[in-house]
């Protein structure tokens, strides 16, 4: 049985192919202005890497495809679409069966989902149309600081005294960061301050839905170890992070596809 | 003759206004510098110069605005919420709802016939719909800030801008420019997004006739028209909408003297 | 006066609302707040009422929703129903 999940995010498209319930191929690529084409390219790339492993398959030979993400309706070849919340929950739960709180920080959104003991979505809150608490917040401030966004995490771990950044709005935080740069505050301390600011925001959302252990962090920003540490310190909880946090939603979509297939068979 | 002053230290501009009995004698507006205390002296001196007065001639000074506590020569400080209500009702006695759109914040205020605040909500957490927002949009579109309003009125149709968040709006504007969408239509879309945002703030406090807009953005006729459409009321706008807070502060100064 | 302390952002509206006409300045809410965000202070018209301290106005959404699960909250201990919230 071959099934796929495609997660069309605002910045990247992720595709996951499952072969008999096991992850057989994954791809991540930039969404760009045309989500429909990007989704097709992503699934074709995943099929290609599947072929390299000796499993030849075409788009038509996939038994079931589930699409998710902000651009999920653009995926013409999907059999079904599911919300990000549902897919994040299924994906995170598969990776960490003990998870009750899932935090997803993506490029342009963030979500906190609370699950029941059995993994059903009990409550969730999402950040919509506001850049604070998202990858965009980090990206914008990284540019101001003059550091690549992928270096933020490691640098921040060297901070001695995190700079206090009180604004959550990117625009206002930008002015605060600039004034720290003028004051010659060490870059590591500024970055650590930025991470504290974003984790304050996420922690507030976690409080809104209620925090239940265990907590997992998924989405592209979870690759930033500085954000993970800051959020752990703020929440006073250990946070589980999968190896490839950005594909958790696509994985969830693929798992839902597999289930749909089994049900049909 | 009674001489009092109000001084409003905002995040982007500082305003000072001198009241002679119940008449505005002079006012000044300058950009707020890094040194707020220095800024407060500078803007006051500039207003005093125009009035041909010195600080000693003033019997009472009330400060307001974000930097109100750092004005060394103020006798009292009062929040900008109360000052905007007081100032707006002085200029337009029928006003009961005020929207103040400043450099870095937005306020919705409902007040009674005396200008006393009855209900207020403000947002200074987010740059959406503030002066800073329009500065960034002007920069992104390479247009002079003061031309945004007029240009938007010439739009054939409003482009769709889904968010009033500066960061998202900026990337949406860039995408629309890449597609070759007319700048006027983009501006109309921006104004629509901002109007929706401030309308939600106004609904928090409830809208009652008459309606006034104060603050620097009241000079942007494009935003004003969109807000009027949403609210369903014509907006009363002062000749110089930026000094309404300082005027209110001066009126509080006058009241303080009269109570003694 | 009805004072909305807080803000709206992309994840919702976070306002702690004080009806200063109902507030008699007893201070019970100030005492029960575990985060010490409230204070009694005279408003612009001279009445001493509860308000949210300036430094917390923009972080209400990060602090206050956690109290939803407590029995003693600023809003629940007020005998005059002067406080309410939007989350």
JSON list of C-alpha atoms in Angstrom, two decimals, chain B residues 78-79 82 115-125 197 201 204, chain C residues 1-9 13 15 17 44-45 58 62 86:
[
{"chain": "B", "resi": 78, "resn": "UNK", "atom": "CA", "xyz": [-3.19, 62.70, 32.50]},
{"chain": "B", "resi": 79, "resn": "UNK", "atom": "CA", "xyz": [-3.64, 59.73, 30.15]},
{"chain": "B", "resi": 82, "resn": "UNK", "atom": "CA", "xyz": [-8.93, 61.33, 28.68]},
{"chain": "B", "resi": 115, "resn": "UNK", "atom": "CA", "xyz": [-15.80, 64.90, 27.30]},
{"chain": "B", "resi": 116, "resn": "UNK", "atom": "CA", "xyz": [-15.55, 62.47, 30.21]},
{"chain": "B", "resi": 117, "resn": "UNK", "atom": "CA", "xyz": [-14.50, 58.99, 29.04]},
{"chain": "B", "resi": 118, "resn": "UNK", "atom": "CA", "xyz": [-17.17, 56.32, 29.32]},
{"chain": "B", "resi": 119, "resn": "UNK", "atom": "CA", "xyz": [-15.53, 53.43, 27.53]},
{"chain": "B", "resi": 120, "resn": "UNK", "atom": "CA", "xyz": [-12.16, 52.93, 25.92]},
{"chain": "B", "resi": 121, "resn": "UNK", "atom": "CA", "xyz": [-9.97, 50.32, 24.28]},
{"chain": "B", "resi": 122, "resn": "UNK", "atom": "CA", "xyz": [-6.54, 50.84, 22.88]},
{"chain": "B", "resi": 123, "resn": "UNK", "atom": "CA", "xyz": [-4.00, 48.82, 21.00]},
{"chain": "B", "resi": 124, "resn": "UNK", "atom": "CA", "xyz": [-0.35, 49.75, 21.18]},
{"chain": "B", "resi": 125, "resn": "UNK", "atom": "CA", "xyz": [0.89, 46.22, 20.98]},
{"chain": "B", "resi": 197, "resn": "UNK", "atom": "CA", "xyz": [-9.05, 46.40, 12.02]},
{"chain": "B", "resi": 201, "resn": "UNK", "atom": "CA", "xyz": [-11.63, 48.23, 18.08]},
{"chain": "B", "resi": 204, "resn": "UNK", "atom": "CA", "xyz": [-15.43, 47.04, 21.45]},
{"chain": "C", "resi": 1, "resn": "UNK", "atom": "CA", "xyz": [-16.05, 54.34, 32.79]},
{"chain": "C", "resi": 2, "resn": "UNK", "atom": "CA", "xyz": [-15.43, 50.99, 31.16]},
{"chain": "C", "resi": 3, "resn": "UNK", "atom": "CA", "xyz": [-11.73, 50.47, 30.69]},
{"chain": "C", "resi": 4, "resn": "UNK", "atom": "CA", "xyz": [-10.47, 47.81, 28.30]},
{"chain": "C", "resi": 5, "resn": "UNK", "atom": "CA", "xyz": [-6.94, 46.83, 29.26]},
{"chain": "C", "resi": 6, "resn": "UNK", "atom": "CA", "xyz": [-5.23, 44.64, 26.70]},
{"chain": "C", "resi": 7, "resn": "UNK", "atom": "CA", "xyz": [-5.26, 44.21, 22.96]},
{"chain": "C", "resi": 8, "resn": "UNK", "atom": "CA", "xyz": [-6.39, 42.09, 20.04]},
{"chain": "C", "resi": 9, "resn": "UNK", "atom": "CA", "xyz": [-3.83, 40.09, 18.11]},
{"chain": "C", "resi": 13, "resn": "UNK", "atom": "CA", "xyz": [-8.91, 39.37, 21.86]},
{"chain": "C", "resi": 15, "resn": "UNK", "atom": "CA", "xyz": [-8.99, 42.35, 27.30]},
{"chain": "C", "resi": 17, "resn": "UNK", "atom": "CA", "xyz": [-12.36, 44.94, 31.38]},
{"chain": "C", "resi": 44, "resn": "UNK", "atom": "CA", "xyz": [-7.98, 60.83, 35.54]},
{"chain": "C", "resi": 45, "resn": "UNK", "atom": "CA", "xyz": [-11.11, 62.06, 37.31]},
{"chain": "C", "resi": 58, "resn": "UNK", "atom": "CA", "xyz": [0.57, 44.20, 26.54]},
{"chain": "C", "resi": 62, "resn": "UNK", "atom": "CA", "xyz": [0.46, 35.49, 28.13]},
{"chain": "C", "resi": 86, "resn": "UNK", "atom": "CA", "xyz": [-12.61, 38.18, 26.87]}
]
